[in-house]
XYZ file of C-alpha atoms in Angstrom:
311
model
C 0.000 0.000 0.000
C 1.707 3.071 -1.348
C 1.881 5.547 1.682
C -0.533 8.483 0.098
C -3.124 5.886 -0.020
C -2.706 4.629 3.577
C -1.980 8.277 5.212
C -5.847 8.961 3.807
C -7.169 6.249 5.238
C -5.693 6.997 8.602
C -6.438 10.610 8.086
C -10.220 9.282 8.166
C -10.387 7.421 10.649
C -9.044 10.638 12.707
C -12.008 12.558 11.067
C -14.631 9.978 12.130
C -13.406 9.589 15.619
C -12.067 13.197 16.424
C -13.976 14.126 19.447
C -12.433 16.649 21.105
C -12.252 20.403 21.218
C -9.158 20.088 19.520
C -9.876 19.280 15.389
C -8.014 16.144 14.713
C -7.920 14.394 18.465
C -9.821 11.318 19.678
C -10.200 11.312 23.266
C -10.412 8.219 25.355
C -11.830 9.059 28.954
C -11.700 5.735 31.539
C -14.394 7.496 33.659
C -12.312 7.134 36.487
C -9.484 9.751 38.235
C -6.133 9.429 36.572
C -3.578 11.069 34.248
C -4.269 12.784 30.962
C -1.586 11.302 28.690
C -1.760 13.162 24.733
C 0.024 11.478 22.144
C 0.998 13.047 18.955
C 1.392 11.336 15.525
C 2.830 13.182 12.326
C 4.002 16.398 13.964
C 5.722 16.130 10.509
C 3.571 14.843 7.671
C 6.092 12.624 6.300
C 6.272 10.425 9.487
C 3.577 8.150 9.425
C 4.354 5.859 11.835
C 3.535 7.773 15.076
C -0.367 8.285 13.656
C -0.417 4.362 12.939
C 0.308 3.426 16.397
C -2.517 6.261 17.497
C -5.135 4.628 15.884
C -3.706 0.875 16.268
C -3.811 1.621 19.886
C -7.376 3.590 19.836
C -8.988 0.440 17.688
C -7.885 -1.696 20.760
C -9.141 0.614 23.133
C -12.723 0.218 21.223
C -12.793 -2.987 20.859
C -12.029 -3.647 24.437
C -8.799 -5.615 23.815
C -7.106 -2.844 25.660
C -9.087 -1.494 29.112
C -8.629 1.939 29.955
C -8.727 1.532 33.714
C -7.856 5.550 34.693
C -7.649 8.538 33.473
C -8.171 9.848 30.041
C -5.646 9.246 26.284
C -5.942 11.645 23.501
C -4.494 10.646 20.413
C -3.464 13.545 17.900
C -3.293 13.992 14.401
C -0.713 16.317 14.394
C -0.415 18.254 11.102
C -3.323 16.656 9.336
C -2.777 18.476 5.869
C 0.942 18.096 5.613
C -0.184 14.413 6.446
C -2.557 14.314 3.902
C 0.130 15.526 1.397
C 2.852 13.307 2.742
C 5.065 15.858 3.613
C 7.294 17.437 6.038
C 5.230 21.165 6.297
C 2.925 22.958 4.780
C 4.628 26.910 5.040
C 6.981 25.611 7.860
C 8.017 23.383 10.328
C 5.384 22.973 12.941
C 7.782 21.662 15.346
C 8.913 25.500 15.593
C 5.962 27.231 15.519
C 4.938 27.453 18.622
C 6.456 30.785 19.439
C 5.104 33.685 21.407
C 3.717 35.196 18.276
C 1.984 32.499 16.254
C 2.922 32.984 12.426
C 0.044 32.853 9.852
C -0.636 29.992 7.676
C -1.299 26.210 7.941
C 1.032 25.520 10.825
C 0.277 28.639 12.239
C -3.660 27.807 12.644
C -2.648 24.330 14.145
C -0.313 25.695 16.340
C -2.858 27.929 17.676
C -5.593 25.157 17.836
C -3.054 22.874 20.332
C -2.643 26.021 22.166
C -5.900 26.617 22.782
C -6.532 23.367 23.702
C -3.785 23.560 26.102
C -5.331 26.603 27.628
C -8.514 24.932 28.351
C -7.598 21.455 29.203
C -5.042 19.632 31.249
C -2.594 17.805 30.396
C -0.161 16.012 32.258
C 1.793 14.077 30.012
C 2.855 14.798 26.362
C 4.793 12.226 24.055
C 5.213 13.369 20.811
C 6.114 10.360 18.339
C 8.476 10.903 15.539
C 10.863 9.134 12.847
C 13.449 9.447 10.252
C 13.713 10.345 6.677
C 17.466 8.448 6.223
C 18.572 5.858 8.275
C 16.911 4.256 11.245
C 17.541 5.831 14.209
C 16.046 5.841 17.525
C 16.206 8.724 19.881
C 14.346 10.037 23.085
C 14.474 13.974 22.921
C 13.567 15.829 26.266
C 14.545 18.962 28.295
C 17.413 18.272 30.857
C 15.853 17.997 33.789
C 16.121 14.643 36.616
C 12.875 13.670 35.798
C 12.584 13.787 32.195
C 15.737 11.457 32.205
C 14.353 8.814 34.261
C 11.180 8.864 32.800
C 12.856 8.212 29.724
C 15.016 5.109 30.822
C 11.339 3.455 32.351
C 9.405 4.269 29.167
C 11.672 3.798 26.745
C 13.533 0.465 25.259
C 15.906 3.189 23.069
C 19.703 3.890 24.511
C 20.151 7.463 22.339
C 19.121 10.462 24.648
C 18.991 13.793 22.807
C 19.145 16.613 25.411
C 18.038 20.080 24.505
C 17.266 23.333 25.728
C 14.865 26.000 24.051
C 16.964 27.896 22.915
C 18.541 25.105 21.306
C 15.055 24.024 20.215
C 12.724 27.017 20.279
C 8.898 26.854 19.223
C 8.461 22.899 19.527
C 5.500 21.304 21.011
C 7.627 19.752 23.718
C 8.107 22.939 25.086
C 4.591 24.182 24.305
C 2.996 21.350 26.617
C 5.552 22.107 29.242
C 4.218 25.385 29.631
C 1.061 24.553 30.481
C 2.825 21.822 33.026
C 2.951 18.397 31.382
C 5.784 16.147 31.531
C 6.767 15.919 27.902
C 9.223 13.321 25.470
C 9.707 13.263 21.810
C 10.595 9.917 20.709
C 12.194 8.922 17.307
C 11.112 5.351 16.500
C 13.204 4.722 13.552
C 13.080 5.423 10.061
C 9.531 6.355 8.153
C 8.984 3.877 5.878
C 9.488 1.088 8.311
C 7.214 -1.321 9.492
C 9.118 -1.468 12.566
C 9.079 1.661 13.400
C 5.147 1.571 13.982
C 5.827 -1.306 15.925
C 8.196 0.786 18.135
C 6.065 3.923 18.108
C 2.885 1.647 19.883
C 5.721 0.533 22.092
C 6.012 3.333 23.377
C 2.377 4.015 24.066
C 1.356 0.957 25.385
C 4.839 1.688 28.126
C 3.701 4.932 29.045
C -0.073 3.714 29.924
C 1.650 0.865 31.857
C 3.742 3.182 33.136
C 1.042 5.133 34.769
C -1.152 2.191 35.794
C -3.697 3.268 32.991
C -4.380 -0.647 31.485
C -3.378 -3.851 33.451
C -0.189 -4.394 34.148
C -0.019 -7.995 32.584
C -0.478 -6.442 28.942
C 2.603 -7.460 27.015
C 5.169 -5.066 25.380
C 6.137 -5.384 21.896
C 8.918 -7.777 22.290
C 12.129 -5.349 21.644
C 14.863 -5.956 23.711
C 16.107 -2.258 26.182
C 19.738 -1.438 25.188
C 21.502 -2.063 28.073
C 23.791 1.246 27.590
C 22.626 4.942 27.309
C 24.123 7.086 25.525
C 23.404 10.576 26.162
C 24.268 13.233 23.622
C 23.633 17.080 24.833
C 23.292 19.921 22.214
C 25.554 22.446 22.458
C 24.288 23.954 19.326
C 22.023 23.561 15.718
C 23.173 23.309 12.276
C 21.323 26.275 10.322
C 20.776 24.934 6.664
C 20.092 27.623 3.701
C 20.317 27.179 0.121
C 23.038 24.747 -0.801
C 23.474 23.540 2.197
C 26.003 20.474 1.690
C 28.088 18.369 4.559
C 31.424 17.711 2.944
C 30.660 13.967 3.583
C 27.894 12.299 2.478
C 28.369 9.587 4.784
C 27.804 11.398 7.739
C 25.860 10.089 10.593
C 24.746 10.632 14.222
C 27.696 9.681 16.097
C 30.234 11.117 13.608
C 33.181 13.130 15.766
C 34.276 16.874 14.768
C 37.880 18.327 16.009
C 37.544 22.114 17.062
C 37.731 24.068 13.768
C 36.980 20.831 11.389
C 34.996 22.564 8.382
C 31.838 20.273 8.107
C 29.688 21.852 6.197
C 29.485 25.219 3.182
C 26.521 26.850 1.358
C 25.998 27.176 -2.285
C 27.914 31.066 -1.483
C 31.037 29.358 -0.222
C 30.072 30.160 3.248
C 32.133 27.217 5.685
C 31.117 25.573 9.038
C 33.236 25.203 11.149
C 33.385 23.059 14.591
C 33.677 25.694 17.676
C 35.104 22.434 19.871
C 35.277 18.779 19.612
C 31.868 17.415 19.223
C 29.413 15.176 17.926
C 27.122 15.019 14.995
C 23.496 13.812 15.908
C 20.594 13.564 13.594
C 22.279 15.417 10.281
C 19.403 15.896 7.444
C 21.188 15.301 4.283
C 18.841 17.133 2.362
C 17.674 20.069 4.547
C 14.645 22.484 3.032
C 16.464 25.517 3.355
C 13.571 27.062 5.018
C 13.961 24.652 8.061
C 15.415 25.411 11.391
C 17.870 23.045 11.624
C 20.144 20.458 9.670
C 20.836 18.571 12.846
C 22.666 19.303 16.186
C 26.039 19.210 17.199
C 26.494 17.719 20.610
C 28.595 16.240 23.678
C 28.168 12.575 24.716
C 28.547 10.800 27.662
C 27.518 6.798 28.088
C 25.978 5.033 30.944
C 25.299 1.758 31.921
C 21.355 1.376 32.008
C 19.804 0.917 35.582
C 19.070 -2.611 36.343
C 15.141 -3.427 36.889
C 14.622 -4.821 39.556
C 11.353 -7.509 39.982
């Protein structure tokens, strides 16, 4: 099934079941006091795989396979026309919209509509689910902060940690939700045109709700083995793109290592990036629009052994 023709199909199922004051957003409500846990599929239109798991995970809820036993799940479309389109943005990334002014346009509007919604409604936990156009990397993304970082380790299988700041990262729904006082992750499930990654992406959801004692605790897990070893990479700063953007290799990857003043990087002008210390590449977009915010971050890293569970 090509991806345009399964993206619609998804998109309609959002439409029939959207029920919620925000356009695009089933809500599941147990009946019973609890945690309000949003998650968000497609952010970026071209990702599929976090608005599969949504509805994967809402059919079950239906269907009583899976028993809401507290609180209340709201799955989100996120950018429903860029979805619809299969791509990244509409005007631009919605991922940075969410500034103090709210620009005009598509992501504009549906920055404004989560914001609203955020206004009126409480939310205590926000995972945003995301993948990746090249390769098929895994990553949790959150704000550095005790918390955040141990709620990652429990809810996550992944060993990449991505920490950033918002200045670092500004206008991104992460932040947006944290506002209004929710405890928020991005996770990137692997690479967009995977099966897997779906698989990952419901992993994820299904952890979280176990997590917070939302279903019963002898549901089973997709069966993906935790890395045993985190690796946490901190951005020290972003890659601007423009036009003609190139990296000087086209092999370069997250975990690629830069000597202070290593050139990395030029624009179609000639223009040359240059390392400001040793550092690490992490999530490089080979092909950036020129329009985006960022062509991926350059970062420290530090490795850890993960904590052992015990029974």
């Amino acid at each position: 099934m090509s991806l345009m023709i399964q993206n619609k199909e998804h998109y309609n199922y959002f439409q029939i079941h959207q029920n919620s004051s925000l356009p695009m957003a089933m809500e599941y409500d147990s009946g019973m006091a609890g945690s309000h846990i949003m998650f968000v599929g497609s952010l970026h239109g071209h990702e599929p795989a976090g608005a599969i798991a949504c509805v994967e995970v809402h059919q079950k809820l239906k269907s009583s396979q899976l028993k809401l036993k507290s609180g209340k799940v709201t799955f989100v479309l996120g950018n429903p026309k860029a979805f619809l389109d299969n791509q990244r943005f509409v005007n631009t990334n919605l991922n940075r919209a969410f500034l103090d002014d709210i620009e005009s346009g598509v992501e504009g509007e549906r920055a404004l509509e989560f914001r609203n919604y955020f206004d009126s409604n409480s939310v205590d936990y926000l995972i945003d689910l995301h993948s990746v156009s090249s390769g098929d990397f895994k990553f949790v993304v959150y704000f550095e902060d005790e918390v955040l970082s141990e709620l990652a380790v429990k809810l996550s299988p992944v060993g990449t940690h991505l920490i950033v700041n918002s200045s670092i990262l500004p206008g991104s729904l992460m932040e947006e939700a944290a506002r209004y006082g929710a405890k928020s992750l991005v996770f990137e499930c692997g690479n967009n045109n995977d099966q897997a990654t779906v698989e990952i992406a419901k992993h994820h959801i299904t952890s979280a709700l176990l997590y917070l004692y939302m279903i019963d605790t002898n549901v089973e897990l997709p069966d993906i083995k935790p890395s045993t070893e985190i690796c946490k990479y901190k951005v020290l700063d972003y890659i601007r793109p423009g036009v003609g953007f190139k990296f000087l290799n086209p092999k370069i990857t997250t975990g690629s290592y830069l000597t202070k003043g290593q050139v990395y990087a030029k624009l179609g002008d000639g223009f040359k990036y240059e390392a400001k210390t040793d550092c690490y590449i992490v999530m490089p977009d080979l092909y950036p629009n020129p329009n985006d915010h960022d062509a991926g971050f350059l970062c420290s890293k530090e490795t850890m052994t993960r904590p052992v569970k015990l029974e």
